[in-house]
PDB file of C-alpha atoms in Angstrom:
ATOM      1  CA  UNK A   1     103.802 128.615 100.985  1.00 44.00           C
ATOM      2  CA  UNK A   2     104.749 124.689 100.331  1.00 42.00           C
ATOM      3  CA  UNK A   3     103.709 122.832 103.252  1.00 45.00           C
ATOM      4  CA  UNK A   4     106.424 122.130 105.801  1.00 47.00           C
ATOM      5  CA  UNK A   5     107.233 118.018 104.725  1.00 52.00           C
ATOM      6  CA  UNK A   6     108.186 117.231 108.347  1.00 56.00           C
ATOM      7  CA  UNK A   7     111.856 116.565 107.205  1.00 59.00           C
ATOM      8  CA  UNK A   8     114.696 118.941 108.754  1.00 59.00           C
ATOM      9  CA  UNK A   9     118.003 119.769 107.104  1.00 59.00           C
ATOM     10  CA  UNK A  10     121.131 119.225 109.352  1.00 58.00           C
ATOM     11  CA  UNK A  11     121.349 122.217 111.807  1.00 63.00           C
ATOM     12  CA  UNK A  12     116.881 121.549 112.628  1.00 64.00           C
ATOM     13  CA  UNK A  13     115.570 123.998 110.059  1.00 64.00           C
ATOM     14  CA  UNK A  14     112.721 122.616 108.660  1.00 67.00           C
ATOM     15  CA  UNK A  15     112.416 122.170 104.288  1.00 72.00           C
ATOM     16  CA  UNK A  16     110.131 122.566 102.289  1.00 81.00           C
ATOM     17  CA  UNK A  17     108.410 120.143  99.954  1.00 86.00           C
ATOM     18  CA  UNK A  18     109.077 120.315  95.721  1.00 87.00           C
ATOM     19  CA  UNK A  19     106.904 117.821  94.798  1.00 91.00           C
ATOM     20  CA  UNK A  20     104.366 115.164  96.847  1.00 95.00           C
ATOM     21  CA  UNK A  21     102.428 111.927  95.307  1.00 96.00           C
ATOM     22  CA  UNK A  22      99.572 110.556  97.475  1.00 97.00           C
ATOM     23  CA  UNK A  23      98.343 106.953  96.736  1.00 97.00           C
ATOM     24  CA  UNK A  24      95.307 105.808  98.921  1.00 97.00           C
ATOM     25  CA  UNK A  25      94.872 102.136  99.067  1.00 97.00           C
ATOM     26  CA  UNK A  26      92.749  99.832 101.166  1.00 95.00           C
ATOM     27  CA  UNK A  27      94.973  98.769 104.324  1.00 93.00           C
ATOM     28  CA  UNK A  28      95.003  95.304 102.970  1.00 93.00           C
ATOM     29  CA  UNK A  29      98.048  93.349 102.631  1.00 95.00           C
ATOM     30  CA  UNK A  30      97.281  92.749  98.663  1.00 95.00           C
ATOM     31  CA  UNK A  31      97.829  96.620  98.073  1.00 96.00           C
ATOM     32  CA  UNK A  32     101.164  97.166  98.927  1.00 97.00           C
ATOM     33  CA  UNK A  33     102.630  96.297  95.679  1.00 97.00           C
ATOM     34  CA  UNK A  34     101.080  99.054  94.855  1.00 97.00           C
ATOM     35  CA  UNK A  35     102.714 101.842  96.895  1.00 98.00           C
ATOM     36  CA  UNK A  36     106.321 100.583  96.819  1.00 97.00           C
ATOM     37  CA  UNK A  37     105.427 100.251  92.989  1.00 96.00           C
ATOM     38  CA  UNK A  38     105.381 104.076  93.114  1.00 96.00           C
ATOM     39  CA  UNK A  39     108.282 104.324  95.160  1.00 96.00           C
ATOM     40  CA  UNK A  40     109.878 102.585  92.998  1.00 94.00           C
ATOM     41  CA  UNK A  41     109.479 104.893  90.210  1.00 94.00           C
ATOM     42  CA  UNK A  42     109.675 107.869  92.290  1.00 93.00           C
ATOM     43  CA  UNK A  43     113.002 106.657  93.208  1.00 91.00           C
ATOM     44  CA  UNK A  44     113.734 106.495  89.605  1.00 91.00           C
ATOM     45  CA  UNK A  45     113.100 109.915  89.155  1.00 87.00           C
ATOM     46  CA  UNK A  46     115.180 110.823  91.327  1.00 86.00           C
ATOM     47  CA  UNK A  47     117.943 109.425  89.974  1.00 87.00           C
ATOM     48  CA  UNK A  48     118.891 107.095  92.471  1.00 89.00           C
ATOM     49  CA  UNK A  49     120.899 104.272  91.726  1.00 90.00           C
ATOM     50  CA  UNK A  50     119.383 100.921  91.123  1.00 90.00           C
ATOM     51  CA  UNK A  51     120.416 100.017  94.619  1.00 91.00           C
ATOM     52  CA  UNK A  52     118.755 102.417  96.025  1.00 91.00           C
ATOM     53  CA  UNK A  53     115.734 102.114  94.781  1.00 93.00           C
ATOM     54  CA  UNK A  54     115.740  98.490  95.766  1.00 93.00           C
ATOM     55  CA  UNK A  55     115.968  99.804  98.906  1.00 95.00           C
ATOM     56  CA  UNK A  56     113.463 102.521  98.693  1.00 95.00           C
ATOM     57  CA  UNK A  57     111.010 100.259  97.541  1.00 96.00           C
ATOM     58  CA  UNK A  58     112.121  97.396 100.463  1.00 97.00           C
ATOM     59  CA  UNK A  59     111.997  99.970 102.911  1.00 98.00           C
ATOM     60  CA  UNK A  60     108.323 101.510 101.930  1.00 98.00           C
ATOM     61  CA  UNK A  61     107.235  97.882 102.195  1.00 98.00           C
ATOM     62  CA  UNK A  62     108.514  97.019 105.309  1.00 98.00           C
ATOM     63  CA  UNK A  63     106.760 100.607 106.648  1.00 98.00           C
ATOM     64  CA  UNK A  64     103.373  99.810 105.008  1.00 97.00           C
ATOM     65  CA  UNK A  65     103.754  95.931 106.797  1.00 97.00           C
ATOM     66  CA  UNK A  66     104.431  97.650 110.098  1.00 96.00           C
ATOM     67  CA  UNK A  67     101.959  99.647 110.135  1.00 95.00           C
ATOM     68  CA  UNK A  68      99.010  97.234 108.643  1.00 94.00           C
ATOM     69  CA  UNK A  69     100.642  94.342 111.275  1.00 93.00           C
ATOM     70  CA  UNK A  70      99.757  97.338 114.133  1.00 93.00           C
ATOM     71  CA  UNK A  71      96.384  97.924 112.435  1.00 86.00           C
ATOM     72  CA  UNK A  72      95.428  94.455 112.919  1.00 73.00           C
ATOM     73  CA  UNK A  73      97.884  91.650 114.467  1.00 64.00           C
ATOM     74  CA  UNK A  74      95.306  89.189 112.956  1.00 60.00           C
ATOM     75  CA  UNK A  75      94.921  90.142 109.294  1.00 54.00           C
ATOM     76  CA  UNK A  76      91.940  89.640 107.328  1.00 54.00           C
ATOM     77  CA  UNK A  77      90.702  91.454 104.148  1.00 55.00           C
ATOM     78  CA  UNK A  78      89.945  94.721 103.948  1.00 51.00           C
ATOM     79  CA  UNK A  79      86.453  93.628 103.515  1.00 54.00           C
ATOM     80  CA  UNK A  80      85.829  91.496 106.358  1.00 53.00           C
ATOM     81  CA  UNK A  81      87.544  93.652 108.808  1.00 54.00           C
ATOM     82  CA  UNK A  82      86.058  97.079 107.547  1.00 57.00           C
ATOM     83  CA  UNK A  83      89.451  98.534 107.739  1.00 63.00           C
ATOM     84  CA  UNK A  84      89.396 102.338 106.004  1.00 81.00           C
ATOM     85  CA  UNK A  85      92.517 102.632 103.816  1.00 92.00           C
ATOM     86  CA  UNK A  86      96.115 103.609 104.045  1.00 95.00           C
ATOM     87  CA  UNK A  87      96.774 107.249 103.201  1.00 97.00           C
ATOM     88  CA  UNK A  88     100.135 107.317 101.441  1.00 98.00           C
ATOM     89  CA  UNK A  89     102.017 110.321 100.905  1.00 98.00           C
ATOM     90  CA  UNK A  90     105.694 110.772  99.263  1.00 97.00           C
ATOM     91  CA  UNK A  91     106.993 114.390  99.909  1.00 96.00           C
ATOM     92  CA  UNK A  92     110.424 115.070  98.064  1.00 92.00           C
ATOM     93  CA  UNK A  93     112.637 117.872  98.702  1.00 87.00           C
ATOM     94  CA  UNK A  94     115.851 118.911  98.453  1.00 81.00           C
ATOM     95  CA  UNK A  95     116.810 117.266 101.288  1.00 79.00           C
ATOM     96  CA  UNK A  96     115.677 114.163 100.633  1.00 87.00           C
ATOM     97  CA  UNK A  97     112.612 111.905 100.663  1.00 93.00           C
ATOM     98  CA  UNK A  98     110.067 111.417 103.032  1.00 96.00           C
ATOM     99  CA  UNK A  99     106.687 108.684 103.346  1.00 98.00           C
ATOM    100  CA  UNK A 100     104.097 108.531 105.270  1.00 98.00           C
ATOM    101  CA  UNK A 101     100.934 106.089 105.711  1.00 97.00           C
ATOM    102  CA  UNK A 102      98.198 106.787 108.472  1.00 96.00           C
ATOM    103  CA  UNK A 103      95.073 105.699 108.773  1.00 93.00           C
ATOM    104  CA  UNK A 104      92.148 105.644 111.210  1.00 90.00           C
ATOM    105  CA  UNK A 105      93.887 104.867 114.693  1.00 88.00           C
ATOM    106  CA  UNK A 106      90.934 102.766 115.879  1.00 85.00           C
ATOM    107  CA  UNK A 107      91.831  99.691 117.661  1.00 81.00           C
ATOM    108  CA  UNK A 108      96.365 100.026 116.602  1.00 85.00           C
ATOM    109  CA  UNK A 109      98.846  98.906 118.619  1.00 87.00           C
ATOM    110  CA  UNK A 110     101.923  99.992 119.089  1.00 90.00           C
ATOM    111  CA  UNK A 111     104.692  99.132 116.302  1.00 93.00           C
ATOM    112  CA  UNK A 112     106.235  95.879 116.411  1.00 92.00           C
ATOM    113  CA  UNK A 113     109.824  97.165 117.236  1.00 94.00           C
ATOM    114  CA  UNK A 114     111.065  94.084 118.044  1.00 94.00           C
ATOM    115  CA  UNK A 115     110.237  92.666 114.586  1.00 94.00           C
ATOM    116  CA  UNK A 116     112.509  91.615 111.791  1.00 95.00           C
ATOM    117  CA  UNK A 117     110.328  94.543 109.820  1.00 97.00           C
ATOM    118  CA  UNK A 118     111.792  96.726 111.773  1.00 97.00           C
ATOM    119  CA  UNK A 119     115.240  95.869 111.757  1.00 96.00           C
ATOM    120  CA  UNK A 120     115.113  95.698 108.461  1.00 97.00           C
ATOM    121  CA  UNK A 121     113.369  98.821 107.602  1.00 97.00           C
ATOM    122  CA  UNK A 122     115.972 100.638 110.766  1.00 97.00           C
ATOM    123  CA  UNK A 123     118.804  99.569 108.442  1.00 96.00           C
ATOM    124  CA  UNK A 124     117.329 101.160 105.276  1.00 96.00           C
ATOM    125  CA  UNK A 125     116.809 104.885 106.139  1.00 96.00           C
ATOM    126  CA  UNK A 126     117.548 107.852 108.386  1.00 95.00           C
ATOM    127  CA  UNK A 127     114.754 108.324 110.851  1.00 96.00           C
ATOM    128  CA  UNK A 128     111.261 106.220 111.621  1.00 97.00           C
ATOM    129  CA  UNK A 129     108.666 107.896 113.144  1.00 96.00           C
ATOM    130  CA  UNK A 130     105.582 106.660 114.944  1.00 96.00           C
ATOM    131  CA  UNK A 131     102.293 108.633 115.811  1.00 94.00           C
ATOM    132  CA  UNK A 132      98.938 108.433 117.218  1.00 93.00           C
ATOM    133  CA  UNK A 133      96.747 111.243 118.392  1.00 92.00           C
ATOM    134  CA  UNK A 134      93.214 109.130 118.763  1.00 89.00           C
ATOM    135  CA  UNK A 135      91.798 109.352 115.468  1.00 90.00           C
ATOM    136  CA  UNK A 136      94.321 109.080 113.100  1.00 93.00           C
ATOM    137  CA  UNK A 137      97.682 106.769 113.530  1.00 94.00           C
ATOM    138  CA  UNK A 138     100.557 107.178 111.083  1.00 96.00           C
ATOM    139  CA  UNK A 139     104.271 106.058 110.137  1.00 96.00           C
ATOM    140  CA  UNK A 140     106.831 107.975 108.700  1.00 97.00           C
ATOM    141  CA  UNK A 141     110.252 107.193 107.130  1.00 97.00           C
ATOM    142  CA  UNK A 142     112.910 109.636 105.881  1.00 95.00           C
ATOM    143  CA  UNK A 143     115.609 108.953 103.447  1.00 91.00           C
ATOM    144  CA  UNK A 144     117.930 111.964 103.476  1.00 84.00           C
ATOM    145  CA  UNK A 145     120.127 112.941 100.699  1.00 73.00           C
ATOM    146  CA  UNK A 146     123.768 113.794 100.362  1.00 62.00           C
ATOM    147  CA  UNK A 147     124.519 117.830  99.350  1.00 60.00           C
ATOM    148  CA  UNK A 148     124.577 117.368  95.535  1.00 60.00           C
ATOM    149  CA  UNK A 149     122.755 114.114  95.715  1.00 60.00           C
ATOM    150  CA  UNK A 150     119.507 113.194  93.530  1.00 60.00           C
ATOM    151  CA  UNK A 151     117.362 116.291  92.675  1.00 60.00           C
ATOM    152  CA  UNK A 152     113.963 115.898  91.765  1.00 59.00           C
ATOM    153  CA  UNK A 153     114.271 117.488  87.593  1.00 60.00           C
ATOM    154  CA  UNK A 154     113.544 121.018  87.225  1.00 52.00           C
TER     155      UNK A 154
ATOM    156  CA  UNK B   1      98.360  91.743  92.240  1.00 74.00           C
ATOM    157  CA  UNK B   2     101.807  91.023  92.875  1.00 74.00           C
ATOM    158  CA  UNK B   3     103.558  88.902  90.597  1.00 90.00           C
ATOM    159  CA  UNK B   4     104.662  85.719  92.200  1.00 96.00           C
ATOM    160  CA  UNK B   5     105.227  82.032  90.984  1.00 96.00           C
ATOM    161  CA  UNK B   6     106.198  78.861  93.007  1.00 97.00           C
ATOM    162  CA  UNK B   7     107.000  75.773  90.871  1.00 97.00           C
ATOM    163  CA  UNK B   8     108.644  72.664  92.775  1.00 97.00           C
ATOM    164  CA  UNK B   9     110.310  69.709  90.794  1.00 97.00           C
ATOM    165  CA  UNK B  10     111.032  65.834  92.827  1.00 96.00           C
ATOM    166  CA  UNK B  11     113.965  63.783  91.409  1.00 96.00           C
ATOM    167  CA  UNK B  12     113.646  61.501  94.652  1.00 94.00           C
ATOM    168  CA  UNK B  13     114.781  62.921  97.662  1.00 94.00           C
ATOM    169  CA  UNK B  14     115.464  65.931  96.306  1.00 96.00           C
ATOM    170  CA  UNK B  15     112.678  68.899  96.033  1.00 97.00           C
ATOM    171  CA  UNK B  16     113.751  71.780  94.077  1.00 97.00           C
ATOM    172  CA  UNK B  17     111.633  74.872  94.827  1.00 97.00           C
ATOM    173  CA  UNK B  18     111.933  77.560  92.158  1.00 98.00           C
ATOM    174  CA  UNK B  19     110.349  80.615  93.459  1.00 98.00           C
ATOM    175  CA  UNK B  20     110.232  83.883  91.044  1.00 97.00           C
ATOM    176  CA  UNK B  21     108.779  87.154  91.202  1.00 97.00           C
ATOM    177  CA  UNK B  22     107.667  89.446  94.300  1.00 97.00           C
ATOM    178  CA  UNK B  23     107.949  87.087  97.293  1.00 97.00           C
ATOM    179  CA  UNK B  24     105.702  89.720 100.109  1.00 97.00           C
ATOM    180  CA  UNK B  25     103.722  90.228 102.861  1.00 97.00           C
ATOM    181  CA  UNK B  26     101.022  89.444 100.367  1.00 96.00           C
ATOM    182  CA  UNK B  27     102.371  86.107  99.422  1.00 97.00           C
ATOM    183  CA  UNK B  28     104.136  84.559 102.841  1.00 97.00           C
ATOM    184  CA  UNK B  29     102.053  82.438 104.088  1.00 96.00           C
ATOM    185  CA  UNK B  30     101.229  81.147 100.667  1.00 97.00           C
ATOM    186  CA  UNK B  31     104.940  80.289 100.375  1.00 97.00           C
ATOM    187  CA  UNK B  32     104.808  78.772 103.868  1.00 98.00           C
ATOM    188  CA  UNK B  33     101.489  76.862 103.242  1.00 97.00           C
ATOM    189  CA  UNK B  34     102.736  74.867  99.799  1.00 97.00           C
ATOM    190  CA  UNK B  35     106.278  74.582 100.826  1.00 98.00           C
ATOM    191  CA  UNK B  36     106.382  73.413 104.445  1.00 97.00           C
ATOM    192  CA  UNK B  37     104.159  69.865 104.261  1.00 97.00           C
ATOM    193  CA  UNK B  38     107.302  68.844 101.537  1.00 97.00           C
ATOM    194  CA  UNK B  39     109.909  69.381 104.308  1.00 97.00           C
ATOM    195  CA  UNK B  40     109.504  65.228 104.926  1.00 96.00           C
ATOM    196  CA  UNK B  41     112.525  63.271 107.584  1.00 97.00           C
ATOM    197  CA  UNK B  42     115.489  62.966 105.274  1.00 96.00           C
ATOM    198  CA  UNK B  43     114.543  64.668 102.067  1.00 96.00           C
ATOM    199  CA  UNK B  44     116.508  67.851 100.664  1.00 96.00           C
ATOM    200  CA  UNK B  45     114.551  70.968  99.423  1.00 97.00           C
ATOM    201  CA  UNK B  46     116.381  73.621  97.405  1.00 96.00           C
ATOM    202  CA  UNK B  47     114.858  77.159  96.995  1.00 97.00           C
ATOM    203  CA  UNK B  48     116.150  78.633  93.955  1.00 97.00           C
ATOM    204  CA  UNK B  49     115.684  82.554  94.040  1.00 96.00           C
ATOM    205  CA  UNK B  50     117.490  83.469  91.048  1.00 96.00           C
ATOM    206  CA  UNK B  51     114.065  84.702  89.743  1.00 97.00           C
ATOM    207  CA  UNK B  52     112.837  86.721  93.263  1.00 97.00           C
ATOM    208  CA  UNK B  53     112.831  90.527  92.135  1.00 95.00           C
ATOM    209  CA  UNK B  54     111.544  91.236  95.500  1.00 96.00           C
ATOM    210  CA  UNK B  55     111.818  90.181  99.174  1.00 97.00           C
ATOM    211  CA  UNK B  56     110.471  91.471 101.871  1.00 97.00           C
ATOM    212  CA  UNK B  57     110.913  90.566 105.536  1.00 97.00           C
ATOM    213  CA  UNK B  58     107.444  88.419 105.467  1.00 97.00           C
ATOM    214  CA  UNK B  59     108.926  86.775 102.757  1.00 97.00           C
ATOM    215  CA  UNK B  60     112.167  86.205 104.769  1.00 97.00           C
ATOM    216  CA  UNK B  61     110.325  85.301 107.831  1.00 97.00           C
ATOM    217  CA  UNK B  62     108.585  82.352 105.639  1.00 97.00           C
ATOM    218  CA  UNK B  63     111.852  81.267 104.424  1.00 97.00           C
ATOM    219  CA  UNK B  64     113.414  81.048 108.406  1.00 96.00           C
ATOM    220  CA  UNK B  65     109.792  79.326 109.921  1.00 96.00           C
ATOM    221  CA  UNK B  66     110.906  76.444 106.423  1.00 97.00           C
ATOM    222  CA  UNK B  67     114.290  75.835 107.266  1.00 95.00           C
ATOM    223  CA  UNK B  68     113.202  75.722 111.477  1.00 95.00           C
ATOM    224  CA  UNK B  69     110.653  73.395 110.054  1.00 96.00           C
ATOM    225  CA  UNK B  70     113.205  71.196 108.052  1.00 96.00           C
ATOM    226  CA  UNK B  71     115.477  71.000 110.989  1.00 95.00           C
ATOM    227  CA  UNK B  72     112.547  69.679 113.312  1.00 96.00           C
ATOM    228  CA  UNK B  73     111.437  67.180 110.600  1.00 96.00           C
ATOM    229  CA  UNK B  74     114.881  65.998 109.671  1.00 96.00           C
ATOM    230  CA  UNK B  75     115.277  67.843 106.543  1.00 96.00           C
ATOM    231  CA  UNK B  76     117.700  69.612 104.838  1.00 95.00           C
ATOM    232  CA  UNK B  77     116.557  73.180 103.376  1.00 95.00           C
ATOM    233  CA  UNK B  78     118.740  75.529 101.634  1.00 94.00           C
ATOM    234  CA  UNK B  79     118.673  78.626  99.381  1.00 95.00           C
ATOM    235  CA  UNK B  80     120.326  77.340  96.095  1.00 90.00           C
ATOM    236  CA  UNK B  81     120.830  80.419  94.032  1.00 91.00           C
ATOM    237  CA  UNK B  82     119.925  83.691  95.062  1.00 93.00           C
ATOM    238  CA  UNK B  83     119.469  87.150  93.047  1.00 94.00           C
ATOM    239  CA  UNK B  84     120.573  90.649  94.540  1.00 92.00           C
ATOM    240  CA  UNK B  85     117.512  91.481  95.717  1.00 93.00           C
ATOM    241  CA  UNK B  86     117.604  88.339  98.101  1.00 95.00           C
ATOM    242  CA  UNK B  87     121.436  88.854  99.091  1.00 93.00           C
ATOM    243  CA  UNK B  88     120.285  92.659 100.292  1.00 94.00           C
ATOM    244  CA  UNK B  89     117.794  91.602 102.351  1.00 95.00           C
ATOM    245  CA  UNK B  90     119.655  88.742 103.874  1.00 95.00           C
ATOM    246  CA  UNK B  91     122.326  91.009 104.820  1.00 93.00           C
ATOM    247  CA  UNK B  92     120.049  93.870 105.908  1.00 93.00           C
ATOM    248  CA  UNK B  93     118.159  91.362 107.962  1.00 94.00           C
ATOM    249  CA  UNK B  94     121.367  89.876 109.368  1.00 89.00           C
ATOM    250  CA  UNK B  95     120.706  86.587 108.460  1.00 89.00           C
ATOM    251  CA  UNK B  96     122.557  85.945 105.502  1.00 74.00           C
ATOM    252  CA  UNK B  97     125.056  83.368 107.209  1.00 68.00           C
ATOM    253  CA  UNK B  98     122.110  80.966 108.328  1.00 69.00           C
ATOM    254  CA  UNK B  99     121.480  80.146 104.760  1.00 70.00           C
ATOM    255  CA  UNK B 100     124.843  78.364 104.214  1.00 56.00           C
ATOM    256  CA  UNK B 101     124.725  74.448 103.207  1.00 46.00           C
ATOM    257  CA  UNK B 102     127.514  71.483 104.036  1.00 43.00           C
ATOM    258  CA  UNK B 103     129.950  72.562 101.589  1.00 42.00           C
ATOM    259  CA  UNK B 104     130.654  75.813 103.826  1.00 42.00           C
ATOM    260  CA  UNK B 105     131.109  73.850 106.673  1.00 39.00           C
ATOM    261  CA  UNK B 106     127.987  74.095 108.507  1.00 38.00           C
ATOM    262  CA  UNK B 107     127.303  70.693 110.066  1.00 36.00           C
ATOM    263  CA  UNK B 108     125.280  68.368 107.676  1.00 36.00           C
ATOM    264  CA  UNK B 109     122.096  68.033 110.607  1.00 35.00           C
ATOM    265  CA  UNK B 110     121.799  72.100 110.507  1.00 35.00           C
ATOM    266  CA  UNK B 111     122.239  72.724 106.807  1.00 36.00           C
ATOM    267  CA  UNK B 112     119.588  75.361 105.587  1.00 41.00           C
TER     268      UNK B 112
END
């Protein structure tokens, strides 16, 4: 059975998951290019419009600087700080798109909701979620599609 | 990785930024660091970003510390040209009407 993607359709039901990409990086500010790179052409393939994969790819940023910001309000390289990386994971369904980073939860903060990050990243998609269960924090963002919007190609 | 360039022109007053590429979290305070000791009492700088592909908010948030800067310096800091990708996160951000310059009526000591 595919994996349940976290995303629900309208009336709660949960959906499940055509196609994921996972892209582990080192939670270092110099990576990111790299993951909204991939959204990017994940967008793409979709078939979203070239709007909307602008703001796919603004809106994966803005996640992945949230969530390094709450790794470490004072960033330094990967290196020095011995960070372990950013887990990335894109889950598409019919319903729409959903990412996720986590990483280890040692020493996070809580989310900068009060950030211009934030705002923007509130403005770009349908829900934000936040988690932290002691060893592992993560961030997720959904971007929910329209009945008859982009479908991943068969 | 990302693919950012910064060039700055003088013709006297006048310092004409040209800023191209990924402007990101990455890159901020790089933007911040070679920009802000050119924000001198009475000179203009112009940030052209026809050329920016991408914006994020750090990049935005480097671009708002510059023109705060300017104003406390006695400066005068403005976007000149800006592509789509800019525009959308100006308006997403809310803060596309702070980058407005004399000619839309702003008052000439709060230009940006």
């Amino acid at each position: 059975m595919a994996p349940d993607t976290g995303l629900t359709s309208a009336n709660g039901t949960p959906v499940h998951e055509i196609a994921a990409v996972s892209l582990r990086v080192p939670a270092d500010r110099d990576y990111v290019v790299l993951v909204r790179s991939a959204a990017g052409h994940l967008g793409a393939q979709l078939g979203y419009s070239v709007p909307e994969i602008l703001d796919l790819r603004l809106a994966v940023d803005e996640a992945c600087g949230i969530f390094l910001a709450a790794l470490d309000p004072q960033p330094r390289s990967s290196a020095e700080a011995g960070r372990s990386d950013l887990e990335c994971r894109f889950s598409i369904s019919d319903n729409g798109l959903r990412f996720r980073v986590s990483g280890s939860a040692t020493g996070v903060m809580e989310p900068d909701t009060a950030g211009l990050g934030w705002q923007v990243l509130s403005a770009l998609v349908d829900a934000i979620s936040w988690g932290n269960d002691g060893t592992t924090a993560s961030m997720a963002l959904e971007k929910r599609h329209a009945p008859g919007g982009p479908r991943w190609p068969t | 990785m990302s693919d950012f360039s910064l060039s700055v022109t003088t013709a006297g007053a006048v310092v004409t930024a040209t800023l191209g590429g990924e402007v990101d979290l990455a890159e901020a305070d790089r933007l911040w660091a070679e920009l802000s000791p050119l924000l001198t009492p009475g000179s203009t700088m112009l940030v052209d970003c026809s050329a920016v592909v991408f914006l994020d908010s750090a990049g935005l948030r480097s671009l708002l510390r510059l023109a705060d800067q300017a104003e406390v310096r006695g400066a005068q800091f403005r976007l000149a040209a800006v592509s789509a990708a800019v525009r959308r996160v100006l308006e997403v951000a809310g803060v596309d009407r702070v980058f407005t310059g004399p000619e839309d009526g702003a008052s000439a000591g709060t230009a940006l």
